[in-house]
């Protein structure tokens, strides 16, 4: 990255990370807190935990489209203000319905698509995947930090204090947006990051992409449901005070992150993606089954959490990569938009469904239901075809280029397996095998320098 790109990517990752940290901080503590709210039922506890997912799923793509019309920063600012208002509503609520409304407002500040569009405006095509990976790592770190910091903050300032803090995070994000993030020279439509209305039919009719969308929905549903039951397991079944819960999560997370790295390398670099993918789904089913059967044993709970976090982290890292490689090369933004919507909707379903299971069948009902869902996912994933590991590239072309003719010529170049030329946007999208790719031939064909972007 050049200096301007670093000035854009680092603060944008910070904004995204603060926002997601605000959403995740209550995961490990909310169930215990909500138990004392007026009007509470187990189902409503789950609904409050997952309510943000429903509104985020509904608004994130429309907010992205709005940013194309009125600008990136105004839309991001509005989203962060809505998030802050939702945090205040939740902080001041003394009933479960007040918290549900606050959490829904938090999710309604859905800035993910607008943030990705601004990131694309401020980065070159050849480093955009790396920039998005930085944001992805920030989200992963936010989740890890939240599991440790959430119970500690609950002990110091309580859950209402956490909600006030998340509102402050949102306002801090607005300050960072205007003081640290550069203004782009111009905003463009980026098919690799932005959803296009006309592409939804093509994406939703692709069975391989639908398997992945279902997978991320089930993964986040299982994760959200588990955190309805886990705080009760640690407090009521294992007699661990809530302020001490981080010392259960911390060593498990640290070791799990160490184990996930070789698994990801095996999947991505050694060509074992499907084997690792299926093994991780199996691990989630085993983890949930173990937690359902043996949640009165600290050793078994730690073992179950270890299996779950290893598998969860690997799947969180590999699913976006698979979406990117399976999506049509000129519609990756739309594919990722549908994927993100599925992810957020999964959090909503997991919260509502997990709360219902807890109310009717206690903690074992949550874990056994999660295990059954993981087994269903495993059956669906067995028929998935893994993509050939090829790289995506974007080329700048003239606006008067003959699209079909140029596509045909590009497909004759060694190492190019897919080509889509969009002259009105001055861009051609390629999927290539870098070991065989004849860069000189493309330079000669187009008379320009090739910019490469790895998936």
Short mmCIF file of C-alpha atoms in Angstrom, two decimals:
data_model
loop_
_atom_site.label_atom_id
_atom_site.label_comp_id
_atom_site.label_asym_id
_atom_site.label_seq_id
_atom_site.Cartn_x
_atom_site.Cartn_y
_atom_site.Cartn_z
CA UNK A 1 0.00 0.00 0.00
CA UNK A 2 1.11 3.55 -0.65
CA UNK A 3 0.93 6.25 2.01
CA UNK A 4 -2.55 7.47 0.96
CA UNK A 5 -3.95 3.94 1.02
CA UNK A 6 -2.52 3.30 4.48
CA UNK A 7 -4.11 6.55 5.67
CA UNK A 8 -7.45 5.23 4.38
CA UNK A 9 -7.34 1.55 5.29
CA UNK A 10 -6.11 1.79 8.89
CA UNK A 11 -8.73 4.28 10.14
CA UNK A 12 -11.52 2.57 8.17
CA UNK A 13 -10.55 -0.73 9.79
CA UNK A 14 -10.60 1.07 13.14
CA UNK A 15 -14.12 2.39 12.55
CA UNK A 16 -15.36 -1.02 11.48
CA UNK A 17 -13.61 -2.71 14.39
CA UNK A 18 -15.04 -0.31 17.00
CA UNK A 19 -18.54 -0.79 15.63
CA UNK A 20 -18.31 -4.58 15.64
CA UNK A 21 -16.69 -4.53 19.09
CA UNK A 22 -19.74 -2.62 20.31
CA UNK A 23 -22.04 -5.31 18.93
CA UNK A 24 -19.98 -8.22 20.25
CA UNK A 25 -19.23 -6.93 23.77
CA UNK A 26 -22.59 -7.97 25.16
CA UNK A 27 -22.47 -11.50 23.70
CA UNK A 28 -20.86 -13.17 26.74
CA UNK A 29 -22.85 -11.23 29.35
CA UNK A 30 -26.27 -10.27 28.03
CA UNK A 31 -28.16 -13.45 28.93
CA UNK A 32 -27.33 -13.06 32.62
CA UNK A 33 -28.18 -9.34 32.61
CA UNK A 34 -31.45 -9.73 30.68
CA UNK A 35 -32.70 -12.29 33.19
CA UNK A 36 -33.55 -9.40 35.53
CA UNK A 37 -35.33 -7.09 33.03
CA UNK A 38 -39.07 -6.44 33.12
CA UNK A 39 -41.13 -8.62 30.80
CA UNK A 40 -38.28 -10.98 30.06
CA UNK A 41 -38.74 -14.48 28.64
CA UNK A 42 -36.01 -16.75 27.28
CA UNK A 43 -37.25 -16.20 23.72
CA UNK A 44 -37.08 -12.43 24.17
CA UNK A 45 -33.53 -12.71 25.54
CA UNK A 46 -32.55 -14.40 22.30
CA UNK A 47 -34.50 -11.89 20.23
CA UNK A 48 -32.70 -9.01 21.94
CA UNK A 49 -29.33 -10.65 21.34
CA UNK A 50 -30.00 -11.21 17.63
CA UNK A 51 -32.26 -8.24 16.79
CA UNK A 52 -29.39 -6.26 15.28
CA UNK A 53 -28.92 -9.00 12.69
CA UNK A 54 -32.41 -8.60 11.24
CA UNK A 55 -32.18 -4.85 10.67
CA UNK A 56 -28.60 -5.05 9.47
CA UNK A 57 -29.60 -7.69 6.93
CA UNK A 58 -32.45 -5.47 5.72
CA UNK A 59 -30.54 -2.20 5.41
CA UNK A 60 -26.91 -2.93 4.55
CA UNK A 61 -27.43 -3.26 0.76
CA UNK A 62 -29.83 -0.26 0.50
CA UNK A 63 -27.34 1.85 2.48
CA UNK A 64 -24.67 0.88 -0.04
CA UNK A 65 -26.88 2.00 -2.93
CA UNK A 66 -27.67 5.25 -1.10
CA UNK A 67 -23.95 5.95 -0.75
CA UNK A 68 -23.67 5.86 -4.56
CA UNK A 69 -26.23 8.69 -4.73
CA UNK A 70 -25.47 11.02 -1.83
CA UNK A 71 -21.89 10.13 -0.95
CA UNK A 72 -20.04 7.62 1.21
CA UNK A 73 -19.27 9.71 4.27
CA UNK A 74 -22.80 11.13 4.76
CA UNK A 75 -24.28 7.61 4.69
CA UNK A 76 -21.61 6.23 7.04
CA UNK A 77 -22.18 9.16 9.40
CA UNK A 78 -25.94 8.57 9.40
CA UNK A 79 -25.40 4.89 10.09
CA UNK A 80 -23.07 5.56 13.00
CA UNK A 81 -25.52 8.10 14.46
CA UNK A 82 -28.35 5.54 14.24
CA UNK A 83 -26.07 3.01 15.93
CA UNK A 84 -25.31 5.51 18.70
CA UNK A 85 -29.02 6.24 19.22
CA UNK A 86 -29.71 2.51 19.45
CA UNK A 87 -26.96 2.15 22.05
CA UNK A 88 -28.48 4.93 24.16
CA UNK A 89 -31.97 3.39 23.89
CA UNK A 90 -30.62 0.02 25.04
CA UNK A 91 -28.59 1.61 27.85
CA UNK A 92 -31.62 3.43 29.26
CA UNK A 93 -34.07 0.53 28.87
CA UNK A 94 -35.46 -1.14 31.96
CA UNK A 95 -37.51 -3.69 30.01
CA UNK A 96 -36.51 -6.37 27.55
CA UNK A 97 -38.54 -4.68 24.81
CA UNK A 98 -36.55 -1.48 25.24
CA UNK A 99 -33.33 -3.42 24.71
CA UNK A 100 -34.81 -5.16 21.65
CA UNK A 101 -35.66 -1.77 20.13
CA UNK A 102 -32.18 -0.46 20.93
CA UNK A 103 -30.46 -3.49 19.41
CA UNK A 104 -32.63 -3.25 16.30
CA UNK A 105 -31.62 0.41 15.94
CA UNK A 106 -27.96 -0.55 16.33
CA UNK A 107 -28.32 -2.93 13.40
CA UNK A 108 -30.26 -0.38 11.34
CA UNK A 109 -27.09 1.71 11.19
CA UNK A 110 -25.89 -0.71 8.52
CA UNK A 111 -22.74 0.84 7.09
CA UNK A 112 -20.88 -2.26 5.87
CA UNK A 113 -21.58 -1.79 2.15
CA UNK A 114 -20.93 1.97 2.26
CA UNK A 115 -17.65 1.35 4.10
CA UNK A 116 -16.52 -1.17 1.49
CA UNK A 117 -17.44 1.26 -1.30
CA UNK A 118 -15.39 4.04 0.35
CA UNK A 119 -12.50 1.62 0.79
CA UNK A 120 -12.69 0.80 -2.92
CA UNK A 121 -12.74 4.50 -3.83
CA UNK A 122 -9.51 5.00 -1.88
CA UNK A 123 -7.51 1.94 -2.97
CA UNK A 124 -6.10 0.57 -6.19
CA UNK A 125 -7.50 -2.66 -7.56
CA UNK A 126 -4.27 -4.55 -7.02
CA UNK A 127 -4.23 -4.03 -3.24
CA UNK A 128 -7.98 -4.01 -2.59
CA UNK A 129 -8.11 -7.63 -1.45
CA UNK A 130 -5.32 -6.95 1.04
CA UNK A 131 -7.17 -3.87 2.30
CA UNK A 132 -10.35 -5.90 2.78
CA UNK A 133 -8.33 -8.59 4.55
CA UNK A 134 -7.12 -5.96 7.06
CA UNK A 135 -10.75 -5.11 7.85
CA UNK A 136 -11.59 -8.81 8.09
CA UNK A 137 -8.78 -9.34 10.61
CA UNK A 138 -10.00 -6.33 12.59
CA UNK A 139 -13.47 -7.87 12.86
CA UNK A 140 -11.95 -11.16 14.02
CA UNK A 141 -9.88 -9.34 16.64
CA UNK A 142 -13.00 -7.45 17.79
CA UNK A 143 -14.81 -10.73 18.41
CA UNK A 144 -11.89 -12.13 20.40
CA UNK A 145 -11.42 -8.94 22.45
CA UNK A 146 -15.17 -8.78 23.15
CA UNK A 147 -15.27 -12.24 24.72
CA UNK A 148 -12.53 -11.23 27.13
CA UNK A 149 -13.48 -7.59 27.73
CA UNK A 150 -17.27 -8.04 27.89
CA UNK A 151 -17.40 -9.82 31.27
CA UNK A 152 -14.75 -7.51 32.71
CA UNK A 153 -16.64 -4.40 31.59
CA UNK A 154 -19.86 -5.90 32.92
CA UNK A 155 -18.18 -6.27 36.32
CA UNK A 156 -16.92 -2.66 36.26
CA UNK A 157 -19.72 -0.67 34.57
CA UNK A 158 -22.56 -3.15 33.98
CA UNK A 159 -24.33 -3.93 30.72
CA UNK A 160 -25.97 -0.45 30.54
CA UNK A 161 -22.45 0.98 30.82
CA UNK A 162 -21.35 -1.25 27.94
CA UNK A 163 -24.20 0.14 25.81
CA UNK A 164 -23.15 3.72 26.68
CA UNK A 165 -19.59 2.79 25.73
CA UNK A 166 -20.68 1.40 22.36
CA UNK A 167 -22.54 4.64 21.66
CA UNK A 168 -19.30 6.51 22.41
CA UNK A 169 -17.46 4.17 20.03
CA UNK A 170 -19.89 5.18 17.26
CA UNK A 171 -19.32 8.90 17.87
CA UNK A 172 -15.56 8.28 17.94
CA UNK A 173 -15.96 6.53 14.59
CA UNK A 174 -17.53 9.67 13.10
CA UNK A 175 -14.59 11.76 14.34
CA UNK A 176 -12.12 9.30 12.82
CA UNK A 177 -14.07 9.31 9.53
CA UNK A 178 -13.73 13.07 9.06
CA UNK A 179 -10.37 13.73 10.69
CA UNK A 180 -8.36 10.75 9.48
CA UNK A 181 -9.99 9.17 6.40
CA UNK A 182 -9.08 11.00 3.16
CA UNK A 183 -11.78 12.19 0.78
CA UNK A 184 -11.73 10.23 -2.51
CA UNK A 185 -11.12 12.17 -5.72
CA UNK A 186 -14.28 10.61 -7.08
CA UNK A 187 -16.69 7.80 -6.24
CA UNK A 188 -17.23 4.98 -8.69
CA UNK A 189 -19.34 1.86 -8.98
CA UNK A 190 -17.08 -1.04 -7.99
CA UNK A 191 -18.54 -4.36 -9.10
CA UNK A 192 -16.03 -6.22 -6.94
CA UNK A 193 -17.41 -4.70 -3.70
CA UNK A 194 -20.84 -3.17 -4.42
CA UNK A 195 -24.14 -5.02 -5.02
CA UNK A 196 -25.97 -4.34 -8.29
CA UNK A 197 -29.76 -4.87 -8.46
CA UNK A 198 -29.63 -6.57 -11.84
CA UNK A 199 -27.22 -9.26 -10.64
CA UNK A 200 -29.30 -10.77 -7.82
CA UNK A 201 -31.06 -13.28 -10.06
CA UNK A 202 -27.74 -14.63 -11.32
CA UNK A 203 -26.31 -14.92 -7.79
CA UNK A 204 -29.43 -16.42 -6.18
CA UNK A 205 -29.74 -19.06 -8.92
CA UNK A 206 -26.20 -20.37 -8.33
CA UNK A 207 -26.49 -23.49 -6.13
CA UNK A 208 -22.83 -23.41 -5.10
CA UNK A 209 -23.10 -19.84 -3.84
CA UNK A 210 -26.37 -20.66 -2.10
CA UNK A 211 -24.64 -23.47 -0.19
CA UNK A 212 -22.08 -20.97 1.08
CA UNK A 213 -24.77 -18.40 1.95
CA UNK A 214 -26.63 -21.08 3.89
CA UNK A 215 -23.37 -22.04 5.58
CA UNK A 216 -22.57 -18.56 6.91
CA UNK A 217 -26.19 -18.14 8.02
CA UNK A 218 -26.07 -21.40 10.00
CA UNK A 219 -22.60 -20.65 11.39
CA UNK A 220 -23.65 -17.29 12.83
CA UNK A 221 -26.96 -18.72 13.98
CA UNK A 222 -25.16 -21.43 15.93
CA UNK A 223 -22.67 -18.94 17.38
CA UNK A 224 -25.38 -16.53 18.56
CA UNK A 225 -27.50 -19.33 20.04
CA UNK A 226 -24.52 -20.71 21.95
CA UNK A 227 -23.98 -17.40 23.74
CA UNK A 228 -27.51 -17.52 25.07
CA UNK A 229 -26.64 -20.74 26.91
CA UNK A 230 -22.91 -20.45 27.66
CA UNK A 231 -23.12 -17.73 30.36
CA UNK A 232 -25.69 -19.84 32.25
CA UNK A 233 -23.51 -22.95 31.92
CA UNK A 234 -20.46 -21.17 33.33
CA UNK A 235 -22.37 -19.50 36.18
CA UNK A 236 -25.02 -22.05 37.15
CA UNK A 237 -23.52 -25.41 36.20
CA UNK A 238 -19.83 -24.72 36.83
CA UNK A 239 -20.20 -22.07 39.59
CA UNK A 240 -17.86 -19.61 37.85
CA UNK A 241 -18.66 -15.96 38.62
CA UNK A 242 -19.33 -13.87 35.51
CA UNK A 243 -16.28 -11.65 36.17
CA UNK A 244 -14.12 -14.80 35.86
CA UNK A 245 -15.59 -15.98 32.54
CA UNK A 246 -12.76 -14.32 30.53
CA UNK A 247 -10.26 -16.71 32.12
CA UNK A 248 -12.21 -19.59 30.57
CA UNK A 249 -12.40 -17.97 27.12
CA UNK A 250 -8.89 -16.49 26.93
CA UNK A 251 -6.70 -19.64 26.93
CA UNK A 252 -9.16 -21.46 24.68
CA UNK A 253 -9.15 -18.63 22.13
CA UNK A 254 -5.36 -18.25 22.16
CA UNK A 255 -4.73 -21.95 21.55
CA UNK A 256 -7.55 -22.14 18.99
CA UNK A 257 -6.06 -19.29 16.97
CA UNK A 258 -2.74 -21.09 16.93
CA UNK A 259 -4.34 -24.28 15.63
CA UNK A 260 -6.45 -22.54 12.97
CA UNK A 261 -3.41 -21.20 11.07
CA UNK A 262 -2.07 -24.55 9.84
CA UNK A 263 -5.61 -25.63 8.95
CA UNK A 264 -6.10 -22.54 6.78
CA UNK A 265 -2.70 -23.11 5.14
CA UNK A 266 -3.67 -26.71 4.47
CA UNK A 267 -6.95 -25.59 2.92
CA UNK A 268 -5.65 -22.70 0.82
CA UNK A 269 -2.13 -23.75 -0.12
CA UNK A 270 -2.25 -27.55 -0.06
CA UNK A 271 -5.48 -27.97 -2.00
CA UNK A 272 -7.38 -29.55 0.90
CA UNK A 273 -10.16 -26.98 1.10
CA UNK A 274 -13.10 -29.37 1.01
CA UNK A 275 -11.57 -31.78 3.52
CA UNK A 276 -10.81 -28.97 5.98
CA UNK A 277 -14.21 -27.37 5.36
CA UNK A 278 -16.14 -30.56 6.10
CA UNK A 279 -13.89 -31.37 9.08
CA UNK A 280 -14.66 -27.97 10.62
CA UNK A 281 -18.42 -28.41 10.26
CA UNK A 282 -18.04 -31.84 11.90
CA UNK A 283 -16.04 -30.25 14.72
CA UNK A 284 -18.85 -27.75 15.34
CA UNK A 285 -21.39 -30.58 15.55
CA UNK A 286 -19.12 -32.49 17.96
CA UNK A 287 -18.50 -29.38 20.06
CA UNK A 288 -22.19 -28.61 20.40
CA UNK A 289 -23.00 -32.24 21.20
CA UNK A 290 -20.28 -32.33 23.85
CA UNK A 291 -21.55 -29.12 25.44
CA UNK A 292 -25.07 -30.52 25.47
CA UNK A 293 -24.06 -33.80 27.09
CA UNK A 294 -21.22 -32.77 29.39
CA UNK A 295 -21.84 -29.16 30.38
CA UNK A 296 -21.41 -29.98 34.09
CA UNK A 297 -17.71 -30.71 33.57
CA UNK A 298 -15.26 -27.80 33.18
CA UNK A 299 -12.83 -30.00 31.25
CA UNK A 300 -15.55 -31.02 28.77
CA UNK A 301 -16.76 -27.43 28.38
CA UNK A 302 -13.22 -26.22 27.64
CA UNK A 303 -12.72 -29.05 25.13
CA UNK A 304 -16.04 -28.25 23.45
CA UNK A 305 -15.22 -24.53 23.28
CA UNK A 306 -11.80 -25.31 21.84
CA UNK A 307 -13.28 -27.42 19.04
CA UNK A 308 -15.91 -24.79 18.34
CA UNK A 309 -13.53 -21.81 18.19
CA UNK A 310 -11.01 -23.61 15.98
CA UNK A 311 -13.73 -24.54 13.50
CA UNK A 312 -15.51 -21.18 13.73
CA UNK A 313 -12.32 -19.20 13.03
CA UNK A 314 -11.30 -21.39 10.10
CA UNK A 315 -14.77 -21.19 8.52
CA UNK A 316 -14.96 -17.42 9.07
CA UNK A 317 -11.67 -17.09 7.17
CA UNK A 318 -12.38 -19.52 4.31
CA UNK A 319 -16.04 -18.82 3.50
CA UNK A 320 -15.45 -15.30 2.09
CA UNK A 321 -12.55 -16.65 0.03
CA UNK A 322 -14.80 -19.35 -1.42
CA UNK A 323 -17.53 -16.82 -2.24
CA UNK A 324 -14.99 -14.65 -4.04
CA UNK A 325 -13.66 -17.56 -6.08
CA UNK A 326 -17.07 -19.02 -6.96
CA UNK A 327 -18.85 -15.75 -7.80
CA UNK A 328 -19.04 -14.50 -11.39
CA UNK A 329 -15.95 -12.34 -11.85
CA UNK A 330 -18.01 -9.24 -12.66
CA UNK A 331 -20.50 -9.71 -9.81
CA UNK A 332 -18.36 -10.39 -6.73
CA UNK A 333 -19.80 -7.36 -4.96
CA UNK A 334 -23.34 -8.66 -5.35
CA UNK A 335 -22.30 -12.14 -4.22
CA UNK A 336 -20.64 -10.70 -1.12
CA UNK A 337 -23.71 -8.56 -0.42
CA UNK A 338 -25.98 -11.61 -0.42
CA UNK A 339 -23.42 -13.46 1.70
CA UNK A 340 -23.29 -10.64 4.29
CA UNK A 341 -27.08 -10.43 4.40
CA UNK A 342 -27.22 -14.17 5.07
CA UNK A 343 -24.64 -13.80 7.84
CA UNK A 344 -26.58 -11.09 9.66
CA UNK A 345 -29.91 -12.85 9.21
CA UNK A 346 -28.31 -15.95 10.70
CA UNK A 347 -27.46 -14.00 13.86
CA UNK A 348 -31.12 -12.98 14.13
CA UNK A 349 -32.41 -16.53 13.62
CA UNK A 350 -29.85 -17.93 16.04
CA UNK A 351 -30.84 -15.46 18.73
CA UNK A 352 -34.58 -15.98 18.39
CA UNK A 353 -34.31 -19.75 17.89
CA UNK A 354 -31.73 -20.21 20.64
CA UNK A 355 -33.87 -18.25 23.10
CA UNK A 356 -36.89 -20.41 22.29
CA UNK A 357 -34.86 -23.61 22.74
CA UNK A 358 -33.49 -22.38 26.06
CA UNK A 359 -36.96 -21.53 27.32
CA UNK A 360 -38.40 -24.94 26.42
CA UNK A 361 -35.47 -27.32 26.86
CA UNK A 362 -32.83 -25.47 28.95
CA UNK A 363 -29.18 -25.25 27.88
CA UNK A 364 -29.00 -28.78 26.50
CA UNK A 365 -31.83 -27.92 24.11
CA UNK A 366 -29.75 -25.06 22.70
CA UNK A 367 -26.62 -27.15 22.24
CA UNK A 368 -28.36 -30.24 20.83
CA UNK A 369 -30.33 -28.09 18.39
CA UNK A 370 -27.10 -26.42 17.31
CA UNK A 371 -25.49 -29.85 16.81
CA UNK A 372 -28.44 -30.98 14.68
CA UNK A 373 -28.20 -27.82 12.55
CA UNK A 374 -24.47 -28.39 12.07
CA UNK A 375 -25.17 -31.95 10.88
CA UNK A 376 -27.75 -30.61 8.42
CA UNK A 377 -25.13 -28.17 7.15
CA UNK A 378 -22.66 -31.03 6.78
CA UNK A 379 -25.11 -32.94 4.57
CA UNK A 380 -25.66 -29.88 2.38
CA UNK A 381 -21.92 -29.16 2.15
CA UNK A 382 -21.08 -32.70 1.02
CA UNK A 383 -22.32 -31.87 -2.47
CA UNK A 384 -20.33 -28.66 -2.77
CA UNK A 385 -17.79 -28.36 -5.59
CA UNK A 386 -14.64 -26.55 -4.56
CA UNK A 387 -13.37 -23.91 -6.99
CA UNK A 388 -10.02 -24.09 -8.73
CA UNK A 389 -7.68 -21.76 -6.85
CA UNK A 390 -7.21 -18.95 -9.38
CA UNK A 391 -6.59 -15.23 -8.99
CA UNK A 392 -8.82 -12.35 -10.00
CA UNK A 393 -7.48 -9.41 -11.98
CA UNK A 394 -8.92 -6.13 -13.17
CA UNK A 395 -7.70 -4.33 -16.31
CA UNK A 396 -8.40 -0.78 -17.39
CA UNK A 397 -9.79 -0.66 -20.93
CA UNK A 398 -10.94 2.09 -23.25
CA UNK A 399 -14.60 3.13 -23.11
CA UNK A 400 -14.92 2.54 -26.87
CA UNK A 401 -13.51 -1.01 -26.70
CA UNK A 402 -15.43 -3.78 -28.44
CA UNK A 403 -16.41 -5.83 -25.38
CA UNK A 404 -17.22 -9.21 -26.98
CA UNK A 405 -14.21 -9.08 -29.30
CA UNK A 406 -11.83 -8.13 -26.51
CA UNK A 407 -13.23 -10.88 -24.27
CA UNK A 408 -12.63 -13.43 -27.03
CA UNK A 409 -9.07 -12.19 -27.55
CA UNK A 410 -8.29 -12.26 -23.83
CA UNK A 411 -9.55 -15.83 -23.52
CA UNK A 412 -6.94 -16.85 -26.10
CA UNK A 413 -4.11 -15.68 -23.82
CA UNK A 414 -2.35 -18.40 -21.85
CA UNK A 415 -3.53 -18.67 -18.24
CA UNK A 416 -6.81 -16.71 -18.63
CA UNK A 417 -9.89 -18.83 -17.88
CA UNK A 418 -12.61 -16.19 -17.53
CA UNK A 419 -12.95 -12.72 -19.02
CA UNK A 420 -15.67 -10.10 -18.77
CA UNK A 421 -15.21 -6.67 -20.37
CA UNK A 422 -17.37 -3.70 -19.32
CA UNK A 423 -16.30 -0.80 -21.59
CA UNK A 424 -18.72 1.71 -20.07
CA UNK A 425 -16.90 1.27 -16.75
CA UNK A 426 -13.43 1.13 -18.39
CA UNK A 427 -12.71 -2.25 -16.85
CA UNK A 428 -12.18 -5.89 -17.72
CA UNK A 429 -12.40 -8.66 -15.11
CA UNK A 430 -10.23 -11.77 -15.43
CA UNK A 431 -9.73 -15.00 -13.56
CA UNK A 432 -6.27 -16.40 -14.19
CA UNK A 433 -3.74 -19.05 -13.23
CA UNK A 434 -0.73 -16.93 -12.29
CA UNK A 435 1.67 -19.77 -13.02
CA UNK A 436 0.57 -19.82 -16.66
CA UNK A 437 -0.56 -16.22 -17.12
CA UNK A 438 1.15 -14.48 -20.07
CA UNK A 439 1.33 -10.91 -18.84
CA UNK A 440 3.32 -9.70 -21.82
CA UNK A 441 0.63 -10.93 -24.20
CA UNK A 442 -2.05 -8.98 -22.33
CA UNK A 443 0.14 -5.86 -22.26
CA UNK A 444 0.59 -6.16 -26.00
CA UNK A 445 -3.14 -6.74 -26.55
CA UNK A 446 -4.29 -3.76 -24.47
CA UNK A 447 -1.27 -1.51 -24.57
CA UNK A 448 -1.59 -0.90 -20.82
CA UNK A 449 -0.04 -2.17 -17.62
CA UNK A 450 -1.91 -5.01 -15.93
CA UNK A 451 -3.08 -4.47 -12.37
CA UNK A 452 -3.54 -7.73 -10.48
CA UNK A 453 -5.81 -8.43 -7.56
CA UNK A 454 -5.61 -11.77 -5.78
CA UNK A 455 -8.77 -13.29 -4.33
#
